mmCIF file of N, CA and C in Angstrom:
data_model
loop_
_atom_site.group_PDB
_atom_site.id
_atom_site.type_symbol
_atom_site.label_atom_id
_atom_site.label_comp_id
_atom_site.label_asym_id
_atom_site.label_seq_id
_atom_site.Cartn_x
_atom_site.Cartn_y
_atom_site.Cartn_z
ATOM 1 N N GLN A 1 4.344 0.989 13.230
ATOM 2 C CA GLN A 1 3.214 1.562 12.504
ATOM 3 C C GLN A 1 2.235 0.452 12.158
ATOM 4 N N VAL A 2 0.977 0.680 12.454
ATOM 5 C CA VAL A 2 -0.040 -0.325 12.179
ATOM 6 C C VAL A 2 -0.317 -0.395 10.680
ATOM 7 N N GLN A 3 -0.354 -1.606 10.171
ATOM 8 C CA GLN A 3 -0.716 -1.827 8.772
ATOM 9 C C GLN A 3 -1.786 -2.894 8.690
ATOM 10 N N LEU A 4 -2.734 -2.672 7.804
ATOM 11 C CA LEU A 4 -3.806 -3.633 7.545
ATOM 12 C C LEU A 4 -3.831 -3.901 6.052
ATOM 13 N N VAL A 5 -3.802 -5.162 5.688
ATOM 14 C CA VAL A 5 -3.794 -5.528 4.276
ATOM 15 C C VAL A 5 -4.930 -6.505 4.017
ATOM 16 N N GLU A 6 -5.883 -6.074 3.192
ATOM 17 C CA GLU A 6 -7.031 -6.918 2.846
ATOM 18 C C GLU A 6 -6.744 -7.697 1.570
ATOM 19 N N SER A 7 -7.404 -8.819 1.452
ATOM 20 C CA SER A 7 -7.351 -9.609 0.224
ATOM 21 C C SER A 7 -8.601 -10.476 0.156
ATOM 22 N N GLY A 8 -8.815 -11.074 -1.012
ATOM 23 C CA GLY A 8 -9.907 -12.019 -1.159
ATOM 24 C C GLY A 8 -11.108 -11.516 -1.926
ATOM 25 N N GLY A 9 -11.097 -10.255 -2.319
ATOM 26 C CA GLY A 9 -12.221 -9.754 -3.091
ATOM 27 C C GLY A 9 -12.225 -10.328 -4.492
ATOM 28 N N GLY A 10 -13.307 -10.045 -5.221
ATOM 29 C CA GLY A 10 -13.400 -10.530 -6.587
ATOM 30 C C GLY A 10 -14.804 -10.411 -7.123
ATOM 31 N N LEU A 11 -15.035 -11.082 -8.247
ATOM 32 C CA LEU A 11 -16.333 -11.094 -8.917
ATOM 33 C C LEU A 11 -16.987 -12.445 -8.673
ATOM 34 N N VAL A 12 -18.227 -12.416 -8.233
ATOM 35 C CA VAL A 12 -18.941 -13.649 -7.948
ATOM 36 C C VAL A 12 -20.402 -13.474 -8.346
ATOM 37 N N GLN A 13 -21.050 -14.555 -8.706
ATOM 38 C CA GLN A 13 -22.473 -14.508 -9.033
ATOM 39 C C GLN A 13 -23.314 -14.467 -7.765
ATOM 40 N N ALA A 14 -24.500 -13.923 -7.876
ATOM 41 C CA ALA A 14 -25.423 -13.908 -6.748
ATOM 42 C C ALA A 14 -25.627 -15.327 -6.227
ATOM 43 N N GLY A 15 -25.623 -15.444 -4.900
ATOM 44 C CA GLY A 15 -25.717 -16.748 -4.266
ATOM 45 C C GLY A 15 -24.383 -17.388 -3.963
ATOM 46 N N GLY A 16 -23.322 -16.812 -4.501
ATOM 47 C CA GLY A 16 -21.991 -17.350 -4.296
ATOM 48 C C GLY A 16 -21.367 -16.881 -2.995
ATOM 49 N N SER A 17 -20.105 -17.274 -2.806
ATOM 50 C CA SER A 17 -19.388 -16.979 -1.560
ATOM 51 C C SER A 17 -18.005 -16.423 -1.844
ATOM 52 N N LEU A 18 -17.529 -15.644 -0.911
ATOM 53 C CA LEU A 18 -16.155 -15.154 -0.907
ATOM 54 C C LEU A 18 -15.677 -15.097 0.534
ATOM 55 N N ARG A 19 -14.376 -15.212 0.721
ATOM 56 C CA ARG A 19 -13.798 -15.010 2.040
ATOM 57 C C ARG A 19 -12.741 -13.920 1.961
ATOM 58 N N LEU A 20 -12.962 -12.868 2.707
ATOM 59 C CA LEU A 20 -11.993 -11.787 2.790
ATOM 60 C C LEU A 20 -11.050 -12.029 3.960
ATOM 61 N N SER A 21 -9.810 -11.597 3.786
ATOM 62 C CA SER A 21 -8.809 -11.692 4.841
ATOM 63 C C SER A 21 -8.228 -10.312 5.103
ATOM 64 N N CYS A 22 -7.840 -10.097 6.352
ATOM 65 C CA CYS A 22 -7.184 -8.849 6.721
ATOM 66 C C CYS A 22 -6.027 -9.201 7.656
ATOM 67 N N VAL A 23 -4.822 -8.963 7.182
ATOM 68 C CA VAL A 23 -3.638 -9.237 7.982
ATOM 69 C C VAL A 23 -3.190 -7.947 8.655
ATOM 70 N N ALA A 24 -3.067 -8.002 9.969
ATOM 71 C CA ALA A 24 -2.698 -6.821 10.751
ATOM 72 C C ALA A 24 -1.272 -6.953 11.267
ATOM 73 N N SER A 25 -0.557 -5.835 11.285
ATOM 74 C CA SER A 25 0.817 -5.848 11.791
ATOM 75 C C SER A 25 1.138 -4.506 12.417
ATOM 76 N N GLY A 26 2.219 -4.471 13.184
ATOM 77 C CA GLY A 26 2.713 -3.205 13.703
ATOM 78 C C GLY A 26 2.519 -2.994 15.188
ATOM 79 N N ARG A 27 1.740 -3.858 15.841
ATOM 80 C CA ARG A 27 1.573 -3.729 17.289
ATOM 81 C C ARG A 27 0.896 -4.981 17.818
ATOM 82 N N THR A 28 0.728 -5.036 19.129
ATOM 83 C CA THR A 28 -0.056 -6.087 19.764
ATOM 84 C C THR A 28 -1.507 -5.629 19.819
ATOM 85 N N PHE A 29 -2.419 -6.500 19.415
ATOM 86 C CA PHE A 29 -3.809 -6.069 19.237
ATOM 87 C C PHE A 29 -4.749 -6.590 20.319
ATOM 88 N N GLY A 30 -4.205 -7.052 21.421
ATOM 89 C CA GLY A 30 -5.022 -7.710 22.433
ATOM 90 C C GLY A 30 -6.234 -6.926 22.884
ATOM 91 N N SER A 31 -6.118 -5.617 23.063
ATOM 92 C CA SER A 31 -7.232 -4.801 23.558
ATOM 93 C C SER A 31 -7.952 -4.080 22.428
ATOM 94 N N TYR A 32 -7.720 -4.503 21.216
ATOM 95 C CA TYR A 32 -8.303 -3.856 20.044
ATOM 96 C C TYR A 32 -9.491 -4.654 19.513
ATOM 97 N N ARG A 33 -10.222 -4.017 18.665
ATOM 98 C CA ARG A 33 -11.274 -4.657 17.896
ATOM 99 C C ARG A 33 -10.949 -4.487 16.416
ATOM 100 N N MET A 34 -11.425 -5.440 15.637
ATOM 101 C CA MET A 34 -11.240 -5.387 14.191
ATOM 102 C C MET A 34 -12.611 -5.321 13.542
ATOM 103 N N GLY A 35 -12.743 -4.435 12.581
ATOM 104 C CA GLY A 35 -14.031 -4.286 11.926
ATOM 105 C C GLY A 35 -13.918 -4.373 10.421
ATOM 106 N N TRP A 36 -15.029 -4.749 9.819
ATOM 107 C CA TRP A 36 -15.178 -4.703 8.364
ATOM 108 C C TRP A 36 -16.233 -3.655 8.040
ATOM 109 N N PHE A 37 -15.913 -2.825 7.070
ATOM 110 C CA PHE A 37 -16.824 -1.807 6.574
ATOM 111 C C PHE A 37 -16.890 -1.949 5.053
ATOM 112 N N ARG A 38 -17.877 -1.337 4.459
ATOM 113 C CA ARG A 38 -17.960 -1.359 2.999
ATOM 114 C C ARG A 38 -18.519 -0.033 2.500
ATOM 115 N N GLN A 39 -18.144 0.272 1.259
ATOM 116 C CA GLN A 39 -18.636 1.491 0.623
ATOM 117 C C GLN A 39 -18.977 1.187 -0.827
ATOM 118 N N ALA A 40 -20.248 1.348 -1.141
ATOM 119 C CA ALA A 40 -20.718 1.156 -2.507
ATOM 120 C C ALA A 40 -20.641 2.486 -3.247
ATOM 121 N N PRO A 41 -20.588 2.460 -4.579
ATOM 122 C CA PRO A 41 -20.512 3.703 -5.346
ATOM 123 C C PRO A 41 -21.670 4.634 -5.019
ATOM 124 N N GLY A 42 -21.338 5.881 -4.721
ATOM 125 C CA GLY A 42 -22.371 6.868 -4.453
ATOM 126 C C GLY A 42 -22.994 6.785 -3.079
ATOM 127 N N LYS A 43 -22.482 5.878 -2.257
ATOM 128 C CA LYS A 43 -23.045 5.708 -0.910
ATOM 129 C C LYS A 43 -21.988 5.949 0.151
ATOM 130 N N GLU A 44 -22.450 6.188 1.367
ATOM 131 C CA GLU A 44 -21.523 6.361 2.471
ATOM 132 C C GLU A 44 -21.002 5.008 2.937
ATOM 133 N N ARG A 45 -19.833 5.063 3.561
ATOM 134 C CA ARG A 45 -19.269 3.845 4.134
ATOM 135 C C ARG A 45 -20.169 3.349 5.259
ATOM 136 N N GLU A 46 -20.363 2.024 5.318
ATOM 137 C CA GLU A 46 -21.234 1.478 6.346
ATOM 138 C C GLU A 46 -20.552 0.321 7.069
ATOM 139 N N PHE A 47 -20.951 0.139 8.305
ATOM 140 C CA PHE A 47 -20.451 -0.941 9.142
ATOM 141 C C PHE A 47 -21.005 -2.273 8.655
ATOM 142 N N VAL A 48 -20.134 -3.284 8.672
ATOM 143 C CA VAL A 48 -20.554 -4.640 8.296
ATOM 144 C C VAL A 48 -20.488 -5.583 9.499
ATOM 145 N N SER A 49 -19.320 -5.624 10.131
ATOM 146 C CA SER A 49 -19.138 -6.570 11.232
ATOM 147 C C SER A 49 -17.893 -6.183 12.027
ATOM 148 N N GLN A 50 -17.811 -6.674 13.258
ATOM 149 C CA GLN A 50 -16.605 -6.457 14.053
ATOM 150 C C GLN A 50 -16.390 -7.611 15.016
ATOM 151 N N ILE A 51 -15.142 -7.732 15.479
ATOM 152 C CA ILE A 51 -14.777 -8.772 16.430
ATOM 153 C C ILE A 51 -13.690 -8.219 17.344
ATOM 154 N N THR A 52 -13.745 -8.596 18.617
ATOM 155 C CA THR A 52 -12.698 -8.162 19.537
ATOM 156 C C THR A 52 -11.589 -9.202 19.548
ATOM 157 N N TRP A 53 -10.336 -8.719 19.609
ATOM 158 C CA TRP A 53 -9.207 -9.636 19.547
ATOM 159 C C TRP A 53 -9.164 -10.547 20.767
ATOM 160 N N ASN A 54 -9.463 -10.021 21.947
ATOM 161 C CA ASN A 54 -9.274 -10.831 23.142
ATOM 162 C C ASN A 54 -10.392 -11.847 23.359
ATOM 163 N N LEU A 55 -11.645 -11.390 23.400
ATOM 164 C CA LEU A 55 -12.743 -12.303 23.716
ATOM 165 C C LEU A 55 -13.422 -12.880 22.486
ATOM 166 N N GLY A 56 -13.189 -12.270 21.332
ATOM 167 C CA GLY A 56 -13.848 -12.763 20.128
ATOM 168 C C GLY A 56 -15.321 -12.409 20.047
ATOM 169 N N ALA A 57 -15.742 -11.372 20.769
ATOM 170 C CA ALA A 57 -17.143 -10.934 20.695
ATOM 171 C C ALA A 57 -17.414 -10.332 19.324
ATOM 172 N N THR A 58 -18.569 -10.666 18.766
ATOM 173 C CA THR A 58 -18.871 -10.246 17.406
ATOM 174 C C THR A 58 -20.149 -9.424 17.320
ATOM 175 N N ASN A 59 -20.220 -8.594 16.273
ATOM 176 C CA ASN A 59 -21.420 -7.831 15.942
ATOM 177 C C ASN A 59 -21.572 -7.820 14.428
ATOM 178 N N TYR A 60 -22.818 -7.728 13.979
ATOM 179 C CA TYR A 60 -23.100 -7.700 12.552
ATOM 180 C C TYR A 60 -24.155 -6.652 12.233
ATOM 181 N N ALA A 61 -24.039 -6.086 11.049
ATOM 182 C CA ALA A 61 -25.122 -5.259 10.539
ATOM 183 C C ALA A 61 -26.305 -6.169 10.217
ATOM 184 N N ASP A 62 -27.503 -5.634 10.370
ATOM 185 C CA ASP A 62 -28.701 -6.441 10.107
ATOM 186 C C ASP A 62 -28.711 -6.979 8.676
ATOM 187 N N SER A 63 -28.158 -6.213 7.756
ATOM 188 C CA SER A 63 -28.213 -6.587 6.348
ATOM 189 C C SER A 63 -27.375 -7.818 6.023
ATOM 190 N N VAL A 64 -26.454 -8.194 6.914
ATOM 191 C CA VAL A 64 -25.584 -9.343 6.622
ATOM 192 C C VAL A 64 -25.744 -10.478 7.625
ATOM 193 N N LYS A 65 -26.548 -10.281 8.648
ATOM 194 C CA LYS A 65 -26.737 -11.331 9.659
ATOM 195 C C LYS A 65 -27.251 -12.613 9.014
ATOM 196 N N GLY A 66 -26.649 -13.723 9.416
ATOM 197 C CA GLY A 66 -27.050 -15.011 8.868
ATOM 198 C C GLY A 66 -26.362 -15.361 7.560
ATOM 199 N N ARG A 67 -25.690 -14.401 6.956
ATOM 200 C CA ARG A 67 -24.982 -14.662 5.689
ATOM 201 C C ARG A 67 -23.470 -14.493 5.833
ATOM 202 N N PHE A 68 -23.045 -13.534 6.636
ATOM 203 C CA PHE A 68 -21.613 -13.255 6.819
ATOM 204 C C PHE A 68 -21.174 -13.746 8.192
ATOM 205 N N THR A 69 -19.930 -14.209 8.273
ATOM 206 C CA THR A 69 -19.345 -14.634 9.540
ATOM 207 C C THR A 69 -17.947 -14.054 9.669
ATOM 208 N N ILE A 70 -17.710 -13.371 10.783
ATOM 209 C CA ILE A 70 -16.388 -12.828 11.052
ATOM 210 C C ILE A 70 -15.662 -13.767 12.006
ATOM 211 N N SER A 71 -14.369 -13.934 11.781
ATOM 212 C CA SER A 71 -13.568 -14.797 12.648
ATOM 213 C C SER A 71 -12.134 -14.287 12.665
ATOM 214 N N LYS A 72 -11.320 -14.864 13.545
ATOM 215 C CA LYS A 72 -9.942 -14.393 13.658
ATOM 216 C C LYS A 72 -9.002 -15.547 13.928
ATOM 217 N N ASP A 73 -7.768 -15.330 13.571
ATOM 218 C CA ASP A 73 -6.689 -16.266 13.888
ATOM 219 C C ASP A 73 -5.617 -15.442 14.575
ATOM 220 N N ASN A 74 -5.593 -15.526 15.895
ATOM 221 C CA ASN A 74 -4.664 -14.688 16.652
ATOM 222 C C ASN A 74 -3.212 -14.980 16.293
ATOM 223 N N ALA A 75 -2.906 -16.226 16.043
ATOM 224 C CA ALA A 75 -1.522 -16.591 15.739
ATOM 225 C C ALA A 75 -1.040 -15.948 14.450
ATOM 226 N N LYS A 76 -1.974 -15.721 13.532
ATOM 227 C CA LYS A 76 -1.625 -15.125 12.237
ATOM 228 C C LYS A 76 -1.964 -13.640 12.179
ATOM 229 N N ASN A 77 -2.503 -13.099 13.279
ATOM 230 C CA ASN A 77 -2.930 -11.694 13.281
ATOM 231 C C ASN A 77 -3.843 -11.396 12.088
ATOM 232 N N THR A 78 -4.750 -12.304 11.832
ATOM 233 C CA THR A 78 -5.596 -12.210 10.648
ATOM 234 C C THR A 78 -7.063 -12.316 11.044
ATOM 235 N N VAL A 79 -7.858 -11.469 10.427
ATOM 236 C CA VAL A 79 -9.309 -11.506 10.598
ATOM 237 C C VAL A 79 -9.930 -11.858 9.253
ATOM 238 N N TYR A 80 -10.968 -12.673 9.314
ATOM 239 C CA TYR A 80 -11.634 -13.130 8.096
ATOM 240 C C TYR A 80 -13.090 -12.665 8.085
ATOM 241 N N LEU A 81 -13.603 -12.519 6.876
ATOM 242 C CA LEU A 81 -15.036 -12.290 6.706
ATOM 243 C C LEU A 81 -15.515 -13.278 5.661
ATOM 244 N N GLN A 82 -16.201 -14.304 6.141
ATOM 245 C CA GLN A 82 -16.798 -15.288 5.234
ATOM 246 C C GLN A 82 -18.151 -14.763 4.793
ATOM 247 N N MET A 83 -18.318 -14.617 3.505
ATOM 248 C CA MET A 83 -19.545 -14.039 2.954
ATOM 249 C C MET A 83 -20.240 -15.086 2.098
ATOM 250 N N ASN A 84 -21.409 -15.516 2.523
ATOM 251 C CA ASN A 84 -22.193 -16.519 1.808
ATOM 252 C C ASN A 84 -23.476 -15.902 1.288
ATOM 253 N N ASN A 85 -24.076 -16.594 0.317
ATOM 254 C CA ASN A 85 -25.340 -16.129 -0.259
ATOM 255 C C ASN A 85 -25.259 -14.646 -0.632
ATOM 256 N N LEU A 86 -24.214 -14.310 -1.359
ATOM 257 C CA LEU A 86 -24.002 -12.914 -1.721
ATOM 258 C C LEU A 86 -25.090 -12.397 -2.635
ATOM 259 N N LYS A 87 -25.388 -11.119 -2.474
ATOM 260 C CA LYS A 87 -26.428 -10.449 -3.255
ATOM 261 C C LYS A 87 -25.803 -9.283 -4.016
ATOM 262 N N PRO A 88 -26.422 -8.862 -5.106
ATOM 263 C CA PRO A 88 -25.871 -7.718 -5.849
ATOM 264 C C PRO A 88 -25.682 -6.482 -4.976
ATOM 265 N N GLU A 89 -26.550 -6.316 -3.980
ATOM 266 C CA GLU A 89 -26.420 -5.141 -3.099
ATOM 267 C C GLU A 89 -25.238 -5.234 -2.142
ATOM 268 N N ASP A 90 -24.541 -6.363 -2.124
ATOM 269 C CA ASP A 90 -23.308 -6.483 -1.348
ATOM 270 C C ASP A 90 -22.102 -5.921 -2.111
ATOM 271 N N THR A 91 -22.312 -5.565 -3.362
ATOM 272 C CA THR A 91 -21.221 -5.013 -4.155
ATOM 273 C C THR A 91 -20.700 -3.726 -3.528
ATOM 274 N N ALA A 92 -19.397 -3.690 -3.271
ATOM 275 C CA ALA A 92 -18.782 -2.538 -2.602
ATOM 276 C C ALA A 92 -17.286 -2.770 -2.482
ATOM 277 N N VAL A 93 -16.587 -1.731 -2.081
ATOM 278 C CA VAL A 93 -15.214 -1.893 -1.622
ATOM 279 C C VAL A 93 -15.278 -2.186 -0.131
ATOM 280 N N TYR A 94 -14.633 -3.262 0.260
ATOM 281 C CA TYR A 94 -14.650 -3.684 1.664
ATOM 282 C C TYR A 94 -13.325 -3.309 2.317
ATOM 283 N N TYR A 95 -13.436 -2.685 3.478
ATOM 284 C CA TYR A 95 -12.271 -2.226 4.221
ATOM 285 C C TYR A 95 -12.231 -2.903 5.589
ATOM 286 N N CYS A 96 -11.043 -3.251 6.040
ATOM 287 C CA CYS A 96 -10.902 -3.623 7.438
ATOM 288 C C CYS A 96 -10.293 -2.447 8.185
ATOM 289 N N ALA A 97 -10.580 -2.392 9.467
ATOM 290 C CA ALA A 97 -10.131 -1.292 10.304
ATOM 291 C C ALA A 97 -9.906 -1.799 11.721
ATOM 292 N N THR A 98 -9.101 -1.074 12.476
ATOM 293 C CA THR A 98 -8.859 -1.460 13.853
ATOM 294 C C THR A 98 -8.734 -0.236 14.745
ATOM 295 N N GLY A 99 -9.046 -0.450 15.998
ATOM 296 C CA GLY A 99 -8.937 0.589 17.004
ATOM 297 C C GLY A 99 -9.171 -0.041 18.362
ATOM 298 N N LEU A 100 -8.905 0.714 19.400
ATOM 299 C CA LEU A 100 -9.135 0.203 20.748
ATOM 300 C C LEU A 100 -10.611 -0.122 20.949
ATOM 301 N N SER A 101 -10.876 -1.221 21.603
ATOM 302 C CA SER A 101 -12.258 -1.561 21.915
ATOM 303 C C SER A 101 -12.895 -0.429 22.716
ATOM 304 N N GLY A 102 -14.060 0.020 22.292
ATOM 305 C CA GLY A 102 -14.727 1.132 22.952
ATOM 306 C C GLY A 102 -14.340 2.483 22.409
ATOM 307 N N GLY A 103 -13.329 2.506 21.537
ATOM 308 C CA GLY A 103 -12.889 3.760 20.927
ATOM 309 C C GLY A 103 -13.219 3.794 19.450
ATOM 310 N N ARG A 104 -12.645 4.758 18.780
ATOM 311 C CA ARG A 104 -12.915 4.875 17.348
ATOM 312 C C ARG A 104 -11.966 3.989 16.555
ATOM 313 N N TYR A 105 -12.331 3.718 15.310
ATOM 314 C CA TYR A 105 -11.442 2.980 14.423
ATOM 315 C C TYR A 105 -10.374 3.943 13.914
ATOM 316 N N GLU A 106 -9.106 3.637 14.213
ATOM 317 C CA GLU A 106 -8.002 4.546 13.902
ATOM 318 C C GLU A 106 -7.266 4.190 12.627
ATOM 319 N N TYR A 107 -7.168 2.916 12.343
ATOM 320 C CA TYR A 107 -6.339 2.459 11.231
ATOM 321 C C TYR A 107 -7.200 1.708 10.228
ATOM 322 N N TRP A 108 -6.908 1.963 8.949
ATOM 323 C CA TRP A 108 -7.716 1.397 7.876
ATOM 324 C C TRP A 108 -6.829 0.751 6.822
ATOM 325 N N GLY A 109 -7.362 -0.305 6.219
ATOM 326 C CA GLY A 109 -6.694 -0.922 5.090
ATOM 327 C C GLY A 109 -7.012 -0.181 3.807
ATOM 328 N N GLN A 110 -6.467 -0.694 2.705
ATOM 329 C CA GLN A 110 -6.634 -0.018 1.419
ATOM 330 C C GLN A 110 -7.922 -0.429 0.718
ATOM 331 N N GLY A 111 -8.533 -1.497 1.178
ATOM 332 C CA GLY A 111 -9.800 -1.936 0.604
ATOM 333 C C GLY A 111 -9.630 -3.016 -0.444
ATOM 334 N N THR A 112 -10.672 -3.822 -0.600
ATOM 335 C CA THR A 112 -10.707 -4.856 -1.628
ATOM 336 C C THR A 112 -12.098 -4.856 -2.256
ATOM 337 N N GLN A 113 -12.141 -4.937 -3.580
ATOM 338 C CA GLN A 113 -13.407 -4.823 -4.304
ATOM 339 C C GLN A 113 -14.143 -6.152 -4.308
ATOM 340 N N VAL A 114 -15.421 -6.089 -3.974
ATOM 341 C CA VAL A 114 -16.315 -7.237 -4.096
ATOM 342 C C VAL A 114 -17.432 -6.847 -5.054
ATOM 343 N N THR A 115 -17.601 -7.637 -6.109
ATOM 344 C CA THR A 115 -18.644 -7.385 -7.090
ATOM 345 C C THR A 115 -19.507 -8.630 -7.218
ATOM 346 N N VAL A 116 -20.811 -8.444 -7.029
ATOM 347 C CA VAL A 116 -21.752 -9.556 -7.108
ATOM 348 C C VAL A 116 -22.669 -9.314 -8.298
ATOM 349 N N SER A 117 -22.628 -10.215 -9.252
ATOM 350 C CA SER A 117 -23.453 -10.066 -10.448
ATOM 351 C C SER A 117 -24.778 -10.804 -10.270
ATOM 352 N N SER A 118 -25.811 -10.268 -10.892
ATOM 353 C CA SER A 118 -27.149 -10.884 -10.770
ATOM 354 C C SER A 118 -27.384 -11.928 -11.839
#
């Protein structure tokens, strides 16, 4: 059974940084992609970034380009989201998810809260 466990959220001042981690287990992820999504109160969940396990190809939402960096450690089955120059509008619950590349995201973590104060 696939499990995703996020960590690294917290409270930070605007302009600060956080690094989120997502540890994946339960299968081999070679042909999968890993994504980060977020959901702010009263808003729909939105895409933040994704990376493919095999080639490491990345994508970012326009709102985080140049500030967030997604990376992976295949040996640890872990994906990271380095978030720099955080803004109050980045406040949300951040979720990692995985699914076959080219398919839908099937598995989701429980989420980690990120709060950015002004």
